[in-house]
GROMACS .gro file of C-alpha atoms in nm:
model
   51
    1UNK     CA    1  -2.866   0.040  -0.337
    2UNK     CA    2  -3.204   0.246  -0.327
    3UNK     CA    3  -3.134   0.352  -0.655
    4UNK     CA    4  -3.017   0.107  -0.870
    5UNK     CA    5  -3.082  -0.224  -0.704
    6UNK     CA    6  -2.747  -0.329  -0.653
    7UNK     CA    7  -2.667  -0.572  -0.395
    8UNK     CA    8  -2.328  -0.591  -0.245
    9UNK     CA    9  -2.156  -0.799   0.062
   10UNK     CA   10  -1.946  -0.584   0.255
   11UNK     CA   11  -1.738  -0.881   0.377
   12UNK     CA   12  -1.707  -1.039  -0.006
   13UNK     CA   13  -1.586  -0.666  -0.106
   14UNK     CA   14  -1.373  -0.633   0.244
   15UNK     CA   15  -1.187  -0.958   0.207
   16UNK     CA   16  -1.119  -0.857  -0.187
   17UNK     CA   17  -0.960  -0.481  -0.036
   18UNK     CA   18  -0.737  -0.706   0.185
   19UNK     CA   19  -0.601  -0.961  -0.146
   20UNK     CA   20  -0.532  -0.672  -0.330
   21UNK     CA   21  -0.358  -0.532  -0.093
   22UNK     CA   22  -0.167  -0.844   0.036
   23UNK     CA   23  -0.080  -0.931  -0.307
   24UNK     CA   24   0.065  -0.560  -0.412
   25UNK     CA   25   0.292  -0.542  -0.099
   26UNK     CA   26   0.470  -0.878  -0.137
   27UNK     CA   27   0.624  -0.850  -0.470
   28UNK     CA   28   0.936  -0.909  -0.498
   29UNK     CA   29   1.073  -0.572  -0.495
   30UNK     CA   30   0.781  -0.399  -0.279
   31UNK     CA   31   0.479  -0.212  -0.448
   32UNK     CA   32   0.628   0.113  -0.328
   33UNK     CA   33   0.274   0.186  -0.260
   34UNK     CA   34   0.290   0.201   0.095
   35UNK     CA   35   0.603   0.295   0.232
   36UNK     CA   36   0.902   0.600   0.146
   37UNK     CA   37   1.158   0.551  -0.058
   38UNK     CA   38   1.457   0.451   0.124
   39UNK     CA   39   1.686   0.488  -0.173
   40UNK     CA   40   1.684   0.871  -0.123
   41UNK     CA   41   1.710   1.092   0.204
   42UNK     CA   42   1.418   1.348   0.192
   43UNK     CA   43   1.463   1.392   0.621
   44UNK     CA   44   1.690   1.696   0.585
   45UNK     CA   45   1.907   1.546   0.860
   46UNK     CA   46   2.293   1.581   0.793
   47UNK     CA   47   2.458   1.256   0.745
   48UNK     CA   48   2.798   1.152   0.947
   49UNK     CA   49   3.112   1.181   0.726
   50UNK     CA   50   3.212   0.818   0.604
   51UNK     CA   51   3.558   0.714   0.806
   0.00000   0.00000   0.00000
């Protein structure tokens, strides 16, 4: 950085993103980050009657 002098790797700081990430999506019961929520319906689609 001009500024302050900081020096950074864009692949170090990349491949860090992509752990994070990794790591937060395969818990055991999802991070819930990065998909819906399939417990509820928010489509507004009518649902067949149970037989």
């Amino acid at each position: 950085c001009g500024n302050c002098s900081w020096h950074g790797d864009a692949d170090l700081n990349g491949a860090k993103m992509i752990s994070l990430l990794g790591q937060s999506v395969s818990l055991p019961r999802g991070s819930g980050y990065l998909c819906c929520n399939l417990s509820t319906d928010s489509s507004g689609l009518l649902q067949s009657p149970a037989l």
